Amino acid sequence: MQYQFNEDFALKMDQEDILKDFRNEFLFPQHQGKNTIYFCGNSLGLQPKISRKYILEELDDWNEFGVEGHMHARHPWFPYHEFLRTSTAAITGALAHEVVVMNSLTTNLHLLMVSFYRPDAKRYKIIFEKGPFSSDRYALASQAAFHAGSSKLFDPSKALIELEPRPGENFHRTEDILATIQEHRDELALVMIGGVNYYTGQLFDMKAITEAGHAAGAMVGFDLAHATGNVELKLHDWGVDFAAWCSYKYLNAGPGAVGGVFVHDKHANNESLPRFSGWWGNDPDTRFTMPEKFIPRKGADGWQLSNAPVFSMAALRASMDLFEKAGMDKLISKSKNLTGYLEYVIHQINEKCKDLNAIKIITPADRGCQLSLVIEKNGKELHQYISNHGVISDWRHPDVIRVAPVPMYNSFEDVYRFGVLLEQAIKETTTQVK
Ligand SMILES: *Cc1c(COP(=O)(O)O)cnc(C)c1O
């Protein structure tokens, strides 16, 4: 692709974009009467216009049916999670019974680790990436402490093995990850890393990591918060044991939206796995006879605890309908193009402004739509400048701006206008140096 950093090129790219109409399906925060350049879909996705209608329908059905809405609402609440199964399986590369929508991300990580982190005195270590999202570290450390127990089955302070990038590098090389797995193979219980790192935007080779983890005799799970709806996933084919994600980032289901989980088919009927159970995980045929013995439903459904948060799932349905219409393969193909354009624009700006400031892209070539930019000088002022001019992006201490052009609703024009503002910002916020 021969990119150009000018408006005509960007507008032409938008015209040729087969997904361009999806932008009109979303509501954009406004800045001085115009759409903001919203590059924060990695943190909170935008609101689909139809979300309001989907939620209002549930309010109306609650009004009309009361408790009978469980069976008689337009989308009956009793099996409500079923309405999300096909679309969720499609974007995660899962069989239908391998996925279910429930709870929230960190809660789900804990529930899944109860089943899939089964340490003993010898095999208790967990490999994860350096600099994970804080919640993941807390979850892993507390699981290790919990399982070590008061009898100190093992030393929990030795349980977490943090993958380190090489000195001077920001991302993890697959060969190094595989070597670390190999090195700890006799003590390794679990490999649990992010599919896409939230800070650098690195996409991990989940297939290779899963194979290596299994060869070492460990379970392998992924936190897909930044991967689901962003990159291609083939969880079933890769043989991943379990995964969890949230739906408020790339899945556009709104703040605090209900999360999702994947449990591989090979564990679907394993009733001997320990798990924390609740009535919603019980076989629905006997659920209301309130049997004393818990009979887990086959597959991921057996990990459910509680009945469906319908309003949150209604918003997720709205968004997943758009994913089904657009098609994940088309979104990914646009995403590569759009983020490639952003990368090009940043290189152009670096060329033009090389005496002033430098923007370093720390995201490796294996990535989703997000680029993480280290701003060498005055990063905070520069971020403030673009924010004042209608860009929504996020600042990460000490010097990183994360920008995520989302293929579902961002345009090449957004990237172009962002580039213009970034160039202006550099000129306005950096004093000439020799
Ligand atoms: C966004 C994110 C979370 C947030 O967890 P919640 O339980 O949804 O609040 C956790 N881990 C990662 C990697 C994330 O990106």
XYZ file of C-alpha atoms and ligand atoms in Angstrom:
449
model
C 0.000 0.000 0.000
C 1.446 3.362 -1.083
C 0.145 5.792 1.541
C 0.145 9.572 1.333
C -0.134 12.061 4.155
C -2.735 14.368 2.644
C -6.466 14.896 2.854
C -7.367 13.764 -0.666
C -5.692 10.432 -0.101
C -7.481 9.900 3.215
C -10.871 10.788 1.741
C -10.294 8.470 -1.194
C -9.415 5.621 1.161
C -12.623 6.244 3.080
C -14.669 6.220 -0.104
C -13.228 2.867 -1.078
C -13.714 1.391 2.394
C -16.400 -1.310 2.230
C -17.052 -0.846 5.955
C -17.416 2.944 5.812
C -21.144 2.939 6.617
C -20.562 1.405 10.049
C -19.207 4.747 11.266
C -22.765 6.106 10.999
C -23.968 3.420 13.370
C -22.046 5.014 16.272
C -22.391 8.076 18.478
C -19.276 10.228 18.809
C -18.496 12.555 21.716
C -18.498 16.103 20.345
C -15.850 18.811 20.364
C -16.960 22.310 19.291
C -19.875 20.897 17.357
C -17.838 18.247 15.533
C -17.050 14.594 16.106
C -13.978 14.112 18.230
C -11.167 12.049 16.788
C -11.921 9.121 19.040
C -8.879 6.850 19.362
C -9.781 5.377 22.734
C -11.768 2.311 21.679
C -9.076 0.223 23.391
C -10.341 1.630 26.681
C -14.044 2.260 26.134
C -15.639 1.564 22.761
C -18.194 4.017 21.367
C -21.923 3.602 21.733
C -23.779 2.002 18.824
C -26.934 3.986 18.050
C -29.039 0.837 18.369
C -27.882 0.179 21.968
C -30.541 2.546 23.272
C -33.278 0.720 21.396
C -32.125 -2.691 22.606
C -32.043 -1.547 26.234
C -35.390 0.252 25.965
C -36.958 -2.936 24.612
C -35.961 -4.730 27.789
C -37.349 -1.924 29.946
C -40.605 -2.100 28.002
C -40.780 -5.878 28.296
C -40.152 -5.636 32.022
C -43.032 -3.191 32.175
C -45.304 -5.404 30.098
C -44.469 -8.837 31.466
C -42.987 -8.427 34.922
C -41.564 -11.761 36.025
C -43.064 -13.494 32.998
C -40.496 -11.723 30.862
C -38.183 -14.589 31.757
C -40.197 -16.656 29.284
C -42.217 -14.133 27.278
C -40.041 -11.102 26.610
C -39.150 -10.603 22.957
C -35.780 -11.981 23.920
C -36.696 -14.148 26.915
C -34.404 -13.456 29.880
C -34.111 -17.059 31.010
C -31.913 -18.074 28.062
C -30.661 -14.530 27.359
C -26.973 -15.456 27.151
C -27.872 -17.799 24.296
C -28.529 -14.773 22.051
C -24.835 -13.921 22.287
C -23.396 -17.364 21.727
C -23.004 -17.541 17.946
C -21.567 -14.067 17.539
C -19.177 -14.533 20.461
C -17.975 -17.894 19.146
C -17.409 -16.329 15.716
C -15.072 -13.573 16.913
C -13.093 -15.846 19.250
C -12.725 -18.852 16.957
C -14.607 -21.087 19.353
C -17.217 -23.826 19.176
C -20.599 -22.617 20.373
C -20.491 -24.454 23.709
C -16.955 -23.227 24.428
C -18.078 -19.651 25.137
C -20.483 -17.920 27.454
C -21.071 -14.312 28.427
C -21.097 -13.684 32.188
C -19.764 -11.557 35.075
C -16.803 -9.273 34.507
C -13.230 -9.892 33.482
C -11.275 -10.150 36.733
C -14.067 -12.150 38.350
C -13.959 -14.579 35.448
C -10.172 -14.917 35.588
C -10.517 -15.974 39.208
C -13.313 -18.437 38.482
C -11.327 -20.011 35.671
C -8.154 -20.218 37.721
C -10.041 -22.099 40.410
C -10.432 -24.804 37.788
C -7.269 -24.454 35.712
C -4.604 -23.360 38.146
C -4.114 -26.551 40.150
C -0.742 -26.172 41.813
C 0.937 -28.783 43.979
C 4.143 -28.664 46.014
C 6.264 -29.229 42.933
C 4.322 -27.687 40.059
C 2.987 -24.314 41.095
C 4.550 -21.585 38.979
C 2.729 -19.160 36.732
C 4.393 -17.463 33.769
C 3.001 -14.075 32.784
C 4.227 -10.985 30.968
C 6.087 -8.168 32.656
C 3.928 -5.111 33.015
C 0.504 -6.749 32.813
C -2.620 -4.797 33.645
C -2.532 -4.391 37.426
C -5.694 -6.421 37.963
C -4.137 -9.475 36.313
C -1.128 -9.362 38.598
C -3.366 -9.029 41.665
C -5.463 -11.949 40.471
C -2.435 -14.170 39.826
C -0.682 -13.301 43.071
C -3.811 -13.816 45.147
C -4.531 -17.140 43.441
C -1.003 -18.319 44.269
C -1.415 -17.224 47.899
C -4.862 -18.818 48.101
C -3.699 -22.149 46.721
C -0.540 -22.210 48.823
C -2.898 -22.033 51.780
C -2.001 -21.655 55.431
C -0.041 -24.927 55.256
C 2.268 -23.277 52.703
C 2.054 -26.057 50.168
C 4.586 -23.949 48.237
C 6.104 -20.501 48.615
C 3.679 -18.110 46.873
C 6.348 -15.424 46.633
C 8.180 -17.727 44.216
C 5.125 -18.596 42.152
C 5.064 -15.712 39.679
C 7.587 -15.837 36.840
C 7.620 -12.562 34.980
C 8.644 -12.589 31.314
C 11.144 -9.808 30.650
C 11.822 -8.153 27.312
C 15.492 -8.032 26.334
C 17.422 -4.992 27.551
C 16.577 -1.995 25.385
C 13.501 -3.702 23.912
C 9.869 -3.072 24.740
C 8.265 -6.234 23.480
C 8.584 -9.924 24.199
C 10.198 -12.152 21.613
C 8.317 -15.392 21.120
C 11.554 -17.391 21.233
C 12.296 -15.918 24.687
C 8.826 -16.755 25.967
C 9.152 -20.317 24.744
C 12.602 -20.596 26.330
C 11.260 -19.379 29.691
C 8.450 -21.936 29.543
C 10.996 -24.621 28.782
C 13.281 -23.488 31.593
C 10.516 -23.786 34.207
C 8.883 -26.882 32.736
C 9.239 -29.034 35.854
C 7.539 -26.499 38.113
C 5.116 -24.833 35.760
C 1.380 -25.039 36.498
C 0.045 -22.234 34.322
C 0.889 -19.793 31.552
C -1.480 -16.820 31.716
C -0.727 -13.781 29.602
C -2.591 -11.087 27.727
C -3.391 -11.917 24.102
C -2.557 -8.291 23.302
C -0.613 -6.311 25.901
C -2.644 -3.313 27.031
C 0.378 -0.991 27.260
C 2.515 -1.788 24.226
C -0.200 -3.227 22.010
C 1.932 -6.330 21.342
C 0.016 -9.297 19.950
C 1.388 -12.543 21.361
C 1.793 -15.725 19.355
C -0.935 -17.549 21.248
C -0.642 -20.705 19.201
C 3.085 -21.159 19.830
C 2.732 -20.243 23.511
C -0.116 -22.708 23.974
C 1.847 -25.515 22.369
C 4.919 -24.776 24.474
C 2.868 -24.535 27.670
C 1.240 -27.883 26.986
C 4.556 -29.502 26.094
C 5.768 -28.355 29.519
C 2.752 -29.969 31.171
C 1.047 -26.680 32.095
C -2.375 -25.186 31.465
C -2.539 -22.144 29.191
C -4.989 -19.274 29.509
C -5.206 -15.799 27.995
C -6.605 -12.488 29.106
C -8.151 -11.241 25.884
C -9.285 -7.803 27.097
C -7.344 -6.109 24.287
C -7.643 -8.938 21.796
C -11.334 -9.781 21.491
C -12.910 -7.776 18.680
C -9.455 -6.509 17.711
C -7.392 -9.392 16.322
C -7.977 -12.799 14.795
C -8.556 -15.497 17.407
C -8.678 -19.248 16.886
C -8.984 -20.347 20.473
C -10.347 -23.773 19.646
C -7.778 -24.655 17.005
C -4.916 -23.328 19.088
C -5.999 -25.619 21.921
C -6.073 -22.801 24.490
C -7.435 -24.149 27.796
C -9.321 -21.048 28.874
C -9.667 -17.326 28.216
C -11.596 -14.337 29.503
C -12.272 -10.848 28.197
C -14.306 -7.725 28.798
C -16.837 -6.211 26.408
C -16.481 -2.497 27.050
C -13.255 -2.073 25.043
C -13.344 -3.255 21.424
C -16.769 -4.839 21.837
C -18.520 -1.497 22.473
C -20.974 -2.797 25.061
C -20.653 0.175 27.405
C -19.047 0.940 30.760
C -18.597 -2.073 33.029
C -20.321 -4.330 30.509
C -20.669 -8.065 31.086
C -17.553 -10.110 30.216
C -17.053 -13.376 28.371
C -15.192 -16.646 28.812
C -13.861 -19.512 26.752
C -13.339 -23.044 28.041
C -11.924 -25.509 25.532
C -14.037 -28.453 24.435
C -11.487 -30.871 25.932
C -12.651 -29.679 29.377
C -16.340 -29.463 28.467
C -17.483 -32.620 30.196
C -14.885 -32.862 32.910
C -17.002 -32.880 36.062
C -13.955 -33.654 38.177
C -12.516 -30.173 37.660
C -12.956 -28.166 40.827
C -15.046 -25.077 40.310
C -17.004 -22.503 42.213
C -20.577 -23.273 41.261
C -23.868 -21.452 41.109
C -27.347 -22.329 39.951
C -26.941 -20.822 36.496
C -24.171 -23.313 35.733
C -26.495 -26.196 36.505
C -28.218 -28.117 33.776
C -31.184 -25.828 32.851
C -33.555 -28.812 32.630
C -33.274 -29.388 36.358
C -32.334 -25.869 37.467
C -35.765 -24.995 38.790
C -36.301 -28.278 40.575
C -33.445 -27.026 42.775
C -31.608 -30.370 42.972
C -29.137 -30.723 45.825
C -26.397 -32.050 43.631
C -24.905 -29.633 41.126
C -24.921 -31.033 37.610
C -22.819 -28.709 35.469
C -24.044 -27.859 32.077
C -21.666 -29.031 29.355
C -18.972 -26.559 28.287
C -18.379 -22.968 29.331
C -21.984 -22.667 30.523
C -21.144 -24.851 33.490
C -19.027 -22.019 34.924
C -21.947 -19.575 35.127
C -23.044 -18.558 38.601
C -25.931 -16.151 38.308
C -28.805 -15.268 36.058
C -28.136 -12.903 33.176
C -27.604 -9.128 33.642
C -30.093 -8.412 30.882
C -29.535 -4.661 30.350
C -25.819 -5.116 29.975
C -26.327 -8.072 27.671
C -28.838 -6.057 25.641
C -26.144 -3.464 24.953
C -23.715 -6.236 24.040
C -26.300 -7.752 21.672
C -26.564 -4.406 19.885
C -22.847 -4.284 19.335
C -22.460 -7.949 18.436
C -25.131 -7.543 15.769
C -22.842 -4.980 14.152
C -19.866 -7.336 14.410
C -21.884 -10.041 12.687
C -22.869 -7.650 9.911
C -19.371 -6.302 9.397
C -17.529 -9.630 9.729
C -14.383 -9.986 11.814
C -12.234 -10.824 8.772
C -13.194 -7.595 7.025
C -12.648 -5.590 10.196
C -9.180 -7.057 10.631
C -8.276 -6.397 7.044
C -9.359 -2.733 7.366
C -7.609 -2.505 10.715
C -4.250 -3.476 9.233
C -4.661 -0.824 6.587
C -5.838 1.884 8.960
C -3.173 1.313 11.601
C -0.609 0.966 8.830
C -1.686 4.422 7.689
C -1.298 5.817 11.198
C 2.197 4.349 11.384
C 3.065 5.904 8.034
C 1.718 9.302 9.087
C 3.826 9.213 12.251
C 6.949 8.388 10.256
C 6.177 11.340 7.982
C 5.789 13.650 10.950
C 9.062 12.420 12.421
C 10.735 13.216 9.096
C 9.272 16.713 9.018
C 9.921 17.516 12.678
C 13.185 15.768 13.303
C 14.848 18.839 14.768
C 12.044 19.321 17.262
C 10.814 16.126 18.836
C 10.587 12.442 18.153
C 7.730 10.026 18.389
C 8.803 6.466 18.905
C 6.352 3.667 18.173
C 6.955 0.959 20.755
C 4.274 -1.364 19.386
C 5.839 -4.224 17.425
C 4.675 -5.333 13.978
C 2.577 -8.094 15.564
C -0.303 -6.012 16.883
C -3.959 -5.131 16.655
C -5.137 -1.607 15.925
C -3.388 0.154 18.830
C -0.097 2.011 18.531
C 1.701 3.108 21.682
C 3.766 6.227 21.137
C 6.640 7.327 23.327
C 7.005 11.084 23.072
C 10.593 12.025 23.740
C 9.970 15.559 24.949
C 7.041 17.372 26.574
C 4.773 14.382 26.161
C 2.228 15.593 28.638
C 1.910 19.043 27.031
C 1.649 17.468 23.627
C -1.133 15.170 24.805
C -2.886 18.153 26.374
C -2.616 20.065 23.102
C -4.198 17.376 20.956
C -6.874 16.809 23.624
C -7.726 20.518 23.565
C -8.136 20.208 19.808
C -10.624 17.364 19.869
C -8.567 14.163 20.042
C -9.546 11.559 22.601
C -6.574 9.305 23.277
C -4.996 8.175 26.479
C -1.927 9.167 28.367
C 0.077 6.613 30.285
C 2.674 7.745 32.737
C 5.522 8.580 32.156
C 5.611 9.273 28.409
C 3.205 7.127 26.403
C 0.167 8.067 24.331
C -1.925 5.105 23.238
C -3.917 5.587 20.057
C -6.279 3.012 18.648
C -7.987 3.668 15.319
C -10.835 1.188 15.506
C -11.850 -0.249 12.116
C -15.546 -0.400 13.025
C -15.962 3.373 13.382
C -12.716 5.227 12.717
C -11.816 6.554 9.293
C -8.694 7.345 7.310
C -9.743 10.974 7.628
C -9.561 10.594 11.424
C -5.982 9.387 11.071
C -5.124 12.211 8.692
C -6.635 14.878 10.962
C -4.882 13.332 13.957
C -1.594 13.565 12.049
C -2.149 17.238 11.260
C -2.855 17.992 14.919
C 0.114 15.969 16.109
C 2.426 17.872 13.789
C 0.990 21.181 14.992
C 1.309 20.023 18.593
C 4.985 19.227 18.131
C 5.603 22.643 16.627
C 3.647 24.416 19.366
C 4.983 22.514 22.349
C 8.622 21.995 21.498
C 11.119 24.793 21.445
C 13.744 24.589 18.790
C 16.866 22.720 19.825
C 20.196 22.602 18.070
C -9.284 -3.660 30.903
C -8.517 -4.752 31.558
C -8.895 -5.271 32.806
C -10.056 -4.697 33.580
O -10.624 -5.658 34.398
P -12.169 -5.593 34.855
O -12.286 -6.769 35.719
O -13.008 -5.630 33.623
O -12.364 -4.294 35.576
C -8.161 -6.324 33.321
N -7.100 -6.845 32.656
C -6.706 -6.358 31.451
C -5.544 -6.963 30.743
C -7.394 -5.288 30.877
O -6.985 -4.799 29.707
